[in-house]
Amino acid sequence: MIYYLLLPVFSLLLLTIQVTVLDILSFGKTGLEISLILVVYAGFYLSTIRGIALSFVLGFSLDCITGVVPGFFVLSYVLIFLISKGVSLRVYARGMVFTMGFIFVCVLFEKSLIILIYRGLYGINVFYDILNIALLQAVAAGVFAPAFFGLFHRLEGLLNVWEARSPDRL
Amino acid sequence: MASPRKYYTVTAVVVFVVVSLIIFSLNFKSPEKISFFRRVVLEAVVPLECAVDSVFSSVVGAWERYVLLVGLESKNRELEAEIVSLARDVSDYREISLDCARLRKLMNMKNDFNFPTVAARVVGRNKSSVFKTVLINKGTADGIKAGFPVMGTGGVAGRIMETSRNASKVLLLVDYNSNIDVFIQRNRCQGVLRGCGSSGGELRYVQRSEEVKPGDVVVSSGLAGVFPRGLLIGTVAVVEKGEAGLFQRIMVHPATDIARLEEVLVILRGKEDNG
């Protein structure tokens, strides 16, 4: 239960860091979508219910903070979580290279959804405009994914210890 | 036989997917309505972003002030020369403005710029994202509503997209969803400026027969009712007349430095005030 109570607070903190700190550090050249890396991590290592709740809250919060197409991040994060979960059930050896490659593909998938939505709903072709951004973001996310996976492992461990020590197991 | 636990998981997955689809579709049905939960998230995130932004801004500011001072003297000389030139321009424009005010009075015309404004600070930006929005630290408590124009240091920066009590999300003019009715100041040729991401905006529906040159100033037409007439939008950067087609391709560079937006002015004027 502690997990679900902390979820909104943790999501907002993570997105604040993503939107503010990382944007300053990257000088606006390319964004590092930690939230998407976390969604894939949830697909690989968390239980289905915990993971889908995390993906939903992260997507909804990101929609509120930066989204222009309402509901886009909720839908895309839930889809990416389900794909990651499906892959995690089939693939047992998930090494560093696999993680990096999978994150790379997931970022490109998310950007493809944006292109499709703009094309389908607004009739705007943004393929060439966002191609560079998409590739840069996919590479950045892929390169940093193993480091963030390590960080999320530690956080998950801390949370598990906290939940185990909680006297009434909230 | 499947265990109850499995049913429970499958049900949860179905519920989350259905709710996601509902959120996605409902927002298209009535995008102007902002839900209670969206307001709560906006309210909650602004204090966090303010705190993080102020810490990082002070660190970055200190770095820029004390470390990056190389070449400051020559830059200072350049700026002083520019000030002299600008002071002359200001004097000329002041005269023109006074003439204009007299003429307006004579013609009994309404002054489009006579609207109250609210200054706000940009507390959250995601420059590298495909979606071009920023968060500001003022909301409905200061009279801001969705659709109000937002000005940057050089000109129009965008318009208010969503508001909560103490926070608002601004759709920048470079976003793909941004469309502003504008005209070229020199020849009054009209078009629609659509955002093109980091590269600025594209002025659409300008006929090939119209004479448009790089450097031409683009201002808001006031026709769509969101932006008052005559607000500076940017300058024409590239003009391409293709082999065929009715319209020419015109790229516009925004007057406001969107990437370095820190403070903005929100014009308290909506569609209902359009006159």
Short mmCIF file of C-alpha atoms in Angstrom, two decimals:
data_model
loop_
_atom_site.label_atom_id
_atom_site.label_comp_id
_atom_site.label_asym_id
_atom_site.label_seq_id
_atom_site.Cartn_x
_atom_site.Cartn_y
_atom_site.Cartn_z
CA MET A 1 0.00 0.00 0.00
CA ILE A 2 2.90 2.35 0.75
CA TYR A 3 3.91 1.91 -2.90
CA TYR A 4 0.57 3.25 -4.17
CA LEU A 5 0.60 6.14 -1.70
CA LEU A 6 4.11 7.18 -2.72
CA LEU A 7 3.44 6.74 -6.43
CA PRO A 8 2.01 10.23 -7.22
CA VAL A 9 4.66 12.01 -5.12
CA PHE A 10 7.49 10.03 -6.65
CA SER A 11 6.13 10.56 -10.17
CA LEU A 12 5.91 14.33 -9.72
CA LEU A 13 9.44 14.46 -8.27
CA LEU A 14 10.84 12.40 -11.11
CA LEU A 15 9.09 14.47 -13.77
CA THR A 16 10.21 17.71 -12.13
CA ILE A 17 13.80 16.51 -12.32
CA GLN A 18 13.26 15.38 -15.90
CA VAL A 19 11.67 18.63 -17.05
CA THR A 20 13.85 21.05 -15.09
CA VAL A 21 17.27 19.70 -14.14
CA LEU A 22 17.98 17.45 -17.10
CA ASP A 23 16.77 20.10 -19.51
CA ILE A 24 19.28 22.58 -18.07
CA LEU A 25 22.10 20.02 -18.11
CA SER A 26 21.41 19.00 -21.70
CA PHE A 27 21.19 22.67 -22.79
CA GLY A 28 17.94 21.83 -24.53
CA LYS A 29 19.74 19.82 -27.20
CA THR A 30 18.17 16.49 -26.41
CA GLY A 31 15.82 15.28 -23.73
CA LEU A 32 16.37 12.25 -21.54
CA GLU A 33 12.98 10.69 -20.93
CA ILE A 34 13.66 8.98 -17.59
CA SER A 35 9.94 8.40 -17.17
CA LEU A 36 9.91 6.15 -20.24
CA ILE A 37 12.97 4.25 -18.98
CA LEU A 38 11.09 3.71 -15.71
CA VAL A 39 8.03 2.43 -17.57
CA VAL A 40 10.19 -0.15 -19.37
CA TYR A 41 11.86 -1.06 -16.06
CA ALA A 42 8.39 -1.56 -14.56
CA GLY A 43 7.52 -3.85 -17.47
CA PHE A 44 10.64 -5.93 -16.88
CA TYR A 45 10.77 -6.15 -13.11
CA LEU A 46 7.56 -5.03 -11.37
CA SER A 47 4.32 -6.94 -11.00
CA THR A 48 1.68 -6.20 -13.63
CA ILE A 49 -0.62 -4.20 -11.35
CA ARG A 50 2.15 -2.14 -9.77
CA GLY A 51 3.74 -1.51 -13.15
CA ILE A 52 0.60 -0.48 -14.98
CA ALA A 53 -0.39 1.84 -12.11
CA LEU A 54 3.05 3.45 -12.25
CA SER A 55 2.85 3.85 -16.05
CA PHE A 56 -0.61 5.36 -15.80
CA VAL A 57 0.33 7.89 -13.09
CA LEU A 58 3.57 8.86 -14.86
CA GLY A 59 1.78 9.29 -18.19
CA PHE A 60 -1.04 11.29 -16.68
CA SER A 61 1.34 13.60 -14.79
CA LEU A 62 3.51 14.14 -17.87
CA ASP A 63 0.38 14.92 -19.87
CA CYS A 64 -0.57 17.59 -17.36
CA ILE A 65 2.91 19.12 -17.25
CA THR A 66 4.08 19.13 -20.86
CA GLY A 67 1.49 17.40 -23.03
CA VAL A 68 -0.13 19.15 -25.98
CA VAL A 69 -2.13 16.22 -27.29
CA PRO A 70 -4.28 15.41 -24.26
CA GLY A 71 -4.07 11.82 -23.04
CA PHE A 72 -1.16 10.95 -25.33
CA PHE A 73 1.38 10.08 -22.65
CA VAL A 74 -1.15 8.05 -20.61
CA LEU A 75 -1.97 5.91 -23.61
CA SER A 76 1.59 5.56 -24.90
CA TYR A 77 3.08 4.71 -21.48
CA VAL A 78 0.42 2.10 -20.77
CA LEU A 79 1.04 0.57 -24.23
CA ILE A 80 4.83 0.60 -23.77
CA PHE A 81 4.42 -1.01 -20.34
CA LEU A 82 2.29 -3.80 -21.80
CA ILE A 83 4.79 -4.38 -24.62
CA SER A 84 7.67 -4.47 -22.11
CA LYS A 85 5.74 -6.88 -19.91
CA GLY A 86 5.04 -9.12 -22.89
CA VAL A 87 8.72 -9.07 -23.88
CA SER A 88 9.84 -9.77 -20.29
CA LEU A 89 7.66 -12.90 -20.23
CA ARG A 90 9.27 -14.22 -23.42
CA VAL A 91 12.89 -13.09 -23.09
CA TYR A 92 14.78 -14.36 -20.06
CA ALA A 93 18.32 -13.11 -20.77
CA ARG A 94 17.99 -9.34 -20.50
CA GLY A 95 21.56 -8.08 -20.68
CA MET A 96 22.82 -4.53 -20.94
CA VAL A 97 22.84 -4.46 -24.74
CA PHE A 98 19.31 -5.87 -24.90
CA THR A 99 18.09 -3.22 -22.42
CA MET A 100 19.76 -0.41 -24.38
CA GLY A 101 18.35 -1.68 -27.68
CA PHE A 102 14.87 -2.18 -26.28
CA ILE A 103 14.75 1.32 -24.78
CA PHE A 104 15.96 2.72 -28.12
CA VAL A 105 13.09 0.97 -29.89
CA CYS A 106 10.55 2.10 -27.26
CA VAL A 107 11.51 5.78 -27.67
CA LEU A 108 11.17 5.44 -31.44
CA PHE A 109 7.81 3.71 -30.95
CA GLU A 110 6.59 6.61 -28.78
CA LYS A 111 7.70 9.16 -31.39
CA SER A 112 6.04 7.09 -34.13
CA LEU A 113 2.79 7.34 -32.17
CA ILE A 114 3.18 11.14 -32.13
CA ILE A 115 3.73 11.16 -35.90
CA LEU A 116 0.67 8.94 -36.44
CA ILE A 117 -1.53 11.05 -34.15
CA TYR A 118 -0.53 14.30 -35.81
CA ARG A 119 -1.03 12.76 -39.25
CA GLY A 120 -4.31 11.05 -38.38
CA LEU A 121 -6.00 13.67 -36.24
CA TYR A 122 -4.56 16.98 -37.39
CA GLY A 123 -3.38 16.14 -40.91
CA ILE A 124 0.11 17.46 -40.15
CA ASN A 125 3.20 15.59 -41.29
CA VAL A 126 5.83 16.04 -38.58
CA PHE A 127 7.99 13.06 -39.59
CA TYR A 128 10.96 15.04 -40.91
CA ASP A 129 10.67 17.66 -38.17
CA ILE A 130 10.94 15.23 -35.29
CA LEU A 131 13.22 12.64 -36.88
CA ASN A 132 16.40 14.22 -35.47
CA ILE A 133 14.86 14.77 -32.03
CA ALA A 134 13.56 11.19 -31.96
CA LEU A 135 16.89 9.64 -32.91
CA LEU A 136 18.86 11.77 -30.44
CA GLN A 137 16.43 11.02 -27.63
CA ALA A 138 16.41 7.32 -28.43
CA VAL A 139 20.22 7.17 -28.39
CA ALA A 140 20.43 9.19 -25.15
CA ALA A 141 17.81 7.02 -23.44
CA GLY A 142 19.48 3.82 -24.67
CA VAL A 143 22.93 4.88 -23.49
CA PHE A 144 21.80 5.94 -20.01
CA ALA A 145 19.23 3.17 -19.50
CA PRO A 146 21.55 0.67 -17.72
CA ALA A 147 22.60 3.32 -15.21
CA PHE A 148 18.97 4.22 -14.49
CA PHE A 149 18.01 0.55 -14.26
CA GLY A 150 20.67 0.19 -11.53
CA LEU A 151 19.26 3.22 -9.71
CA PHE A 152 15.69 1.93 -9.96
CA HIS A 153 16.83 -1.49 -8.62
CA ARG A 154 18.24 0.24 -5.54
CA LEU A 155 15.11 2.36 -5.06
CA GLU A 156 12.91 -0.71 -5.40
CA GLY A 157 15.08 -2.52 -2.84
CA LEU A 158 14.72 0.38 -0.40
CA LEU A 159 10.97 0.45 -0.90
CA ASN A 160 10.70 -3.31 -0.32
CA VAL A 161 12.69 -3.01 2.91
CA TRP A 162 10.50 -0.14 4.04
CA GLU A 163 7.32 -2.06 3.26
CA ALA A 164 8.63 -5.15 5.08
CA ARG A 165 9.53 -3.13 8.16
CA SER A 166 6.25 -1.24 8.23
CA PRO A 167 4.57 -2.40 11.49
CA ASP A 168 1.07 -2.71 10.19
CA ARG A 169 2.02 -3.45 6.55
CA LEU A 170 -0.06 -0.55 5.34
CA MET B 1 -8.25 -23.43 -14.22
CA ALA B 2 -7.07 -19.82 -13.86
CA SER B 3 -6.48 -18.55 -10.33
CA PRO B 4 -8.48 -15.56 -8.93
CA ARG B 5 -5.19 -13.66 -8.77
CA LYS B 6 -4.81 -13.97 -12.54
CA TYR B 7 -8.35 -12.71 -13.10
CA TYR B 8 -7.59 -9.81 -10.77
CA THR B 9 -4.49 -8.87 -12.81
CA VAL B 10 -6.25 -9.17 -16.15
CA THR B 11 -9.16 -7.07 -14.87
CA ALA B 12 -6.75 -4.37 -13.63
CA VAL B 13 -4.96 -4.28 -16.99
CA VAL B 14 -8.25 -3.99 -18.88
CA VAL B 15 -9.46 -1.22 -16.56
CA PHE B 16 -6.24 0.81 -16.96
CA VAL B 17 -6.24 0.42 -20.76
CA VAL B 18 -9.92 1.38 -21.03
CA VAL B 19 -9.45 4.40 -18.73
CA SER B 20 -6.43 5.52 -20.80
CA LEU B 21 -8.48 5.29 -23.99
CA ILE B 22 -11.35 7.19 -22.37
CA ILE B 23 -9.00 10.00 -21.23
CA PHE B 24 -7.50 10.17 -24.73
CA SER B 25 -10.89 10.33 -26.45
CA LEU B 26 -12.68 12.57 -23.92
CA ASN B 27 -10.03 15.25 -24.23
CA PHE B 28 -10.56 15.41 -27.97
CA LYS B 29 -14.27 15.73 -27.46
CA SER B 30 -13.96 18.72 -25.11
CA PRO B 31 -10.30 19.85 -24.99
CA GLU B 32 -11.16 23.17 -23.32
CA LYS B 33 -12.41 21.43 -20.19
CA ILE B 34 -9.66 20.81 -17.68
CA SER B 35 -10.40 18.08 -15.16
CA PHE B 36 -10.01 18.35 -11.41
CA PHE B 37 -7.09 15.88 -11.42
CA ARG B 38 -5.20 17.85 -14.10
CA ARG B 39 -5.60 21.00 -12.01
CA VAL B 40 -4.29 19.18 -8.94
CA VAL B 41 -1.19 17.98 -10.81
CA LEU B 42 -0.51 21.49 -12.18
CA GLU B 43 -0.89 22.99 -8.69
CA ALA B 44 1.37 20.37 -7.13
CA VAL B 45 4.14 20.54 -9.67
CA VAL B 46 4.65 24.31 -9.74
CA PRO B 47 6.11 24.69 -6.19
CA LEU B 48 8.43 21.75 -6.88
CA GLU B 49 9.58 23.22 -10.17
CA CYS B 50 9.98 26.67 -8.60
CA ALA B 51 12.27 25.23 -5.93
CA VAL B 52 14.38 23.16 -8.33
CA ASP B 53 14.49 25.92 -10.92
CA SER B 54 15.61 28.58 -8.43
CA VAL B 55 18.44 26.36 -7.15
CA PHE B 56 19.67 25.53 -10.64
CA SER B 57 19.15 29.04 -11.99
CA SER B 58 21.31 30.46 -9.20
CA VAL B 59 24.05 27.90 -9.89
CA VAL B 60 23.93 28.49 -13.65
CA GLY B 61 23.70 32.27 -13.06
CA ALA B 62 26.79 32.21 -10.84
CA TRP B 63 28.65 30.23 -13.49
CA GLU B 64 27.67 32.67 -16.20
CA ARG B 65 28.50 35.74 -14.08
CA TYR B 66 31.89 34.73 -12.74
CA VAL B 67 33.33 32.20 -15.15
CA LEU B 68 32.08 33.17 -18.58
CA LEU B 69 33.31 36.77 -18.49
CA VAL B 70 35.72 36.31 -21.38
CA GLY B 71 35.06 38.81 -24.12
CA LEU B 72 32.78 40.92 -21.96
CA GLU B 73 34.63 44.17 -22.60
CA SER B 74 34.33 44.01 -26.39
CA LYS B 75 30.71 42.90 -26.05
CA ASN B 76 30.12 45.89 -23.76
CA ARG B 77 31.50 48.29 -26.38
CA GLU B 78 29.29 46.77 -29.05
CA LEU B 79 26.24 47.13 -26.82
CA GLU B 80 27.04 50.75 -25.98
CA ALA B 81 27.21 51.56 -29.69
CA GLU B 82 23.92 49.74 -30.17
CA ILE B 83 22.33 51.73 -27.33
CA VAL B 84 23.20 55.00 -29.06
CA SER B 85 21.62 53.77 -32.27
CA LEU B 86 18.55 52.45 -30.46
CA ALA B 87 18.08 55.67 -28.48
CA ARG B 88 17.81 57.51 -31.80
CA ASP B 89 15.26 54.97 -33.00
CA VAL B 90 13.26 55.26 -29.77
CA SER B 91 13.11 59.02 -30.18
CA ASP B 92 11.77 58.61 -33.73
CA TYR B 93 9.24 56.00 -32.66
CA ARG B 94 8.08 58.15 -29.77
CA GLU B 95 7.25 60.91 -32.21
CA ILE B 96 5.42 58.46 -34.46
CA SER B 97 3.56 57.02 -31.48
CA LEU B 98 2.38 60.47 -30.41
CA ASP B 99 1.23 61.19 -33.96
CA CYS B 100 -0.55 57.85 -34.02
CA ALA B 101 -2.26 58.51 -30.68
CA ARG B 102 -3.52 61.88 -31.96
CA LEU B 103 -4.80 60.30 -35.16
CA ARG B 104 -6.49 57.47 -33.24
CA LYS B 105 -8.22 60.03 -31.07
CA LEU B 106 -9.33 61.92 -34.13
CA MET B 107 -10.68 58.74 -35.71
CA ASN B 108 -12.16 57.49 -32.42
CA MET B 109 -10.41 54.13 -32.78
CA LYS B 110 -9.97 51.70 -29.93
CA ASN B 111 -6.36 51.16 -28.84
CA ASP B 112 -5.62 47.45 -29.24
CA PHE B 113 -2.75 47.50 -26.79
CA ASN B 114 -4.71 48.95 -23.92
CA PHE B 115 -5.11 45.71 -21.99
CA PRO B 116 -4.04 44.87 -18.46
CA THR B 117 -1.18 42.40 -18.18
CA VAL B 118 0.16 40.03 -15.56
CA ALA B 119 3.87 39.25 -15.28
CA ALA B 120 4.74 35.61 -14.62
CA ARG B 121 7.85 33.50 -14.26
CA VAL B 122 8.56 30.41 -16.34
CA VAL B 123 9.09 27.58 -13.87
CA GLY B 124 9.05 24.52 -16.10
CA ARG B 125 10.22 24.04 -19.64
CA ASN B 126 11.00 21.06 -21.77
CA LYS B 127 12.92 22.53 -24.67
CA SER B 128 13.97 19.23 -26.13
CA SER B 129 10.49 17.71 -26.19
CA VAL B 130 8.41 17.40 -29.35
CA PHE B 131 5.63 19.27 -27.56
CA LYS B 132 6.58 22.92 -27.03
CA THR B 133 5.03 24.11 -23.80
CA VAL B 134 6.17 25.92 -20.64
CA LEU B 135 4.67 26.21 -17.18
CA ILE B 136 4.26 29.62 -15.55
CA ASN B 137 3.63 30.45 -11.91
CA LYS B 138 0.37 32.42 -12.32
CA GLY B 139 -3.12 31.10 -12.82
CA THR B 140 -6.81 31.83 -12.38
CA ALA B 141 -6.09 33.58 -9.06
CA ASP B 142 -4.48 36.37 -11.14
CA GLY B 143 -7.26 36.48 -13.69
CA ILE B 144 -5.61 34.26 -16.27
CA LYS B 145 -7.83 32.09 -18.45
CA ALA B 146 -7.23 29.63 -21.26
CA GLY B 147 -6.65 31.37 -24.59
CA PHE B 148 -5.02 34.53 -23.24
CA PRO B 149 -1.99 35.73 -25.27
CA VAL B 150 1.47 35.46 -23.72
CA MET B 151 4.30 37.86 -24.57
CA GLY B 152 8.01 37.22 -24.24
CA THR B 153 10.80 39.79 -24.24
CA GLY B 154 10.72 40.37 -28.01
CA GLY B 155 7.15 39.64 -28.96
CA VAL B 156 4.46 36.97 -28.84
CA ALA B 157 5.54 33.77 -27.10
CA GLY B 158 2.32 31.78 -27.25
CA ARG B 159 -1.03 31.45 -25.56
CA ILE B 160 -2.44 29.97 -22.36
CA MET B 161 -3.50 26.39 -22.84
CA GLU B 162 -4.58 25.23 -19.37
CA THR B 163 -4.83 26.94 -16.03
CA SER B 164 -5.17 26.00 -12.40
CA ARG B 165 -5.33 28.41 -9.46
CA ASN B 166 -1.62 29.27 -9.34
CA ALA B 167 -0.19 27.74 -12.49
CA SER B 168 -0.76 27.81 -16.23
CA LYS B 169 0.52 25.85 -19.20
CA VAL B 170 1.55 27.95 -22.19
CA LEU B 171 1.39 26.58 -25.74
CA LEU B 172 4.38 28.19 -27.43
CA LEU B 173 4.01 29.62 -30.91
CA VAL B 174 6.59 27.14 -32.23
CA ASP B 175 4.46 24.12 -31.29
CA TYR B 176 2.91 22.19 -34.19
CA ASN B 177 -0.55 22.78 -32.73
CA SER B 178 -0.12 26.56 -32.66
CA ASN B 179 -1.83 28.56 -35.41
CA ILE B 180 -1.85 32.36 -35.36
CA ASP B 181 -3.53 34.65 -37.89
CA VAL B 182 -0.87 37.16 -38.96
CA PHE B 183 0.10 39.63 -41.66
CA ILE B 184 3.32 41.00 -43.08
CA GLN B 185 3.69 44.52 -41.72
CA ARG B 186 5.17 46.01 -44.92
CA ASN B 187 2.53 44.95 -47.45
CA ARG B 188 -0.36 43.77 -45.16
CA CYS B 189 -0.27 40.36 -46.83
CA GLN B 190 -2.19 37.91 -44.61
CA GLY B 191 -1.48 34.29 -43.65
CA VAL B 192 -1.55 31.75 -40.86
CA LEU B 193 1.60 31.08 -38.85
CA ARG B 194 1.91 27.45 -37.84
CA GLY B 195 4.58 26.32 -35.39
CA CYS B 196 7.36 24.11 -36.74
CA GLY B 197 9.15 23.04 -33.58
CA SER B 198 12.63 24.38 -32.89
CA SER B 199 12.95 25.85 -36.39
CA GLY B 200 10.31 28.52 -35.71
CA GLY B 201 7.13 28.79 -37.71
CA GLU B 202 5.81 28.49 -41.24
CA LEU B 203 3.66 31.23 -42.71
CA ARG B 204 1.00 29.41 -44.71
CA TYR B 205 -1.58 30.36 -47.32
CA VAL B 206 0.38 33.30 -48.74
CA GLN B 207 -0.17 33.39 -52.49
CA ARG B 208 2.75 33.15 -54.88
CA SER B 209 1.88 36.53 -56.36
CA GLU B 210 2.54 38.30 -53.04
CA GLU B 211 5.95 39.88 -52.68
CA VAL B 212 7.55 38.72 -49.41
CA LYS B 213 11.23 39.21 -48.57
CA PRO B 214 13.49 37.85 -45.83
CA GLY B 215 13.58 40.36 -42.97
CA ASP B 216 9.93 41.40 -43.36
CA VAL B 217 8.24 41.90 -40.00
CA VAL B 218 5.31 39.62 -39.14
CA VAL B 219 2.61 40.89 -36.74
CA SER B 220 -0.65 39.48 -35.42
CA SER B 221 -3.74 40.39 -37.47
CA GLY B 222 -6.21 40.27 -34.58
CA LEU B 223 -8.70 38.44 -36.78
CA ALA B 224 -8.90 35.12 -34.94
CA GLY B 225 -9.73 36.95 -31.73
CA VAL B 226 -7.00 35.52 -29.53
CA PHE B 227 -4.16 37.98 -30.15
CA PRO B 228 -4.69 41.74 -30.31
CA ARG B 229 -3.85 43.30 -33.68
CA GLY B 230 -0.27 44.42 -34.28
CA LEU B 231 1.66 42.31 -31.77
CA LEU B 232 5.17 41.52 -33.00
CA ILE B 233 5.47 37.84 -33.93
CA GLY B 234 8.81 37.61 -35.74
CA THR B 235 10.64 38.18 -39.00
CA VAL B 236 10.62 36.32 -42.29
CA ALA B 237 13.71 34.10 -42.49
CA VAL B 238 13.29 32.12 -45.71
CA VAL B 239 11.03 32.54 -48.75
CA GLU B 240 10.71 29.74 -51.30
CA LYS B 241 8.55 29.90 -54.39
CA GLY B 242 8.36 26.37 -55.75
CA GLU B 243 7.81 25.36 -59.35
CA ALA B 244 4.13 24.75 -58.82
CA GLY B 245 1.37 25.33 -56.29
CA LEU B 246 -0.79 28.24 -55.21
CA PHE B 247 1.21 29.29 -52.18
CA GLN B 248 4.81 30.10 -51.34
CA ARG B 249 6.78 28.55 -48.47
CA ILE B 250 7.73 31.18 -45.89
CA MET B 251 9.66 30.38 -42.72
CA VAL B 252 9.40 32.85 -39.84
CA HIS B 253 11.91 33.35 -37.05
CA PRO B 254 10.14 34.28 -33.77
CA ALA B 255 10.98 37.68 -32.26
CA THR B 256 11.07 36.16 -28.79
CA ASP B 257 13.91 33.81 -27.94
CA ILE B 258 11.71 30.84 -27.10
CA ALA B 259 14.61 28.72 -25.83
CA ARG B 260 15.56 31.36 -23.24
CA LEU B 261 12.11 32.33 -22.05
CA GLU B 262 12.28 33.23 -18.34
CA GLU B 263 9.66 35.90 -17.69
CA VAL B 264 6.48 36.48 -19.64
CA LEU B 265 3.57 38.92 -19.74
CA VAL B 266 0.09 37.50 -19.99
CA ILE B 267 -2.35 39.84 -21.72
CA LEU B 268 -5.66 39.64 -19.89
CA ARG B 269 -7.78 39.49 -22.96
CA GLY B 270 -9.81 36.60 -24.32
CA LYS B 271 -12.04 35.97 -27.28
CA GLU B 272 -14.94 37.58 -25.49
CA ASP B 273 -13.05 40.88 -25.29
CA ASN B 274 -12.27 40.97 -28.94
CA GLY B 275 -13.47 44.13 -30.39
#
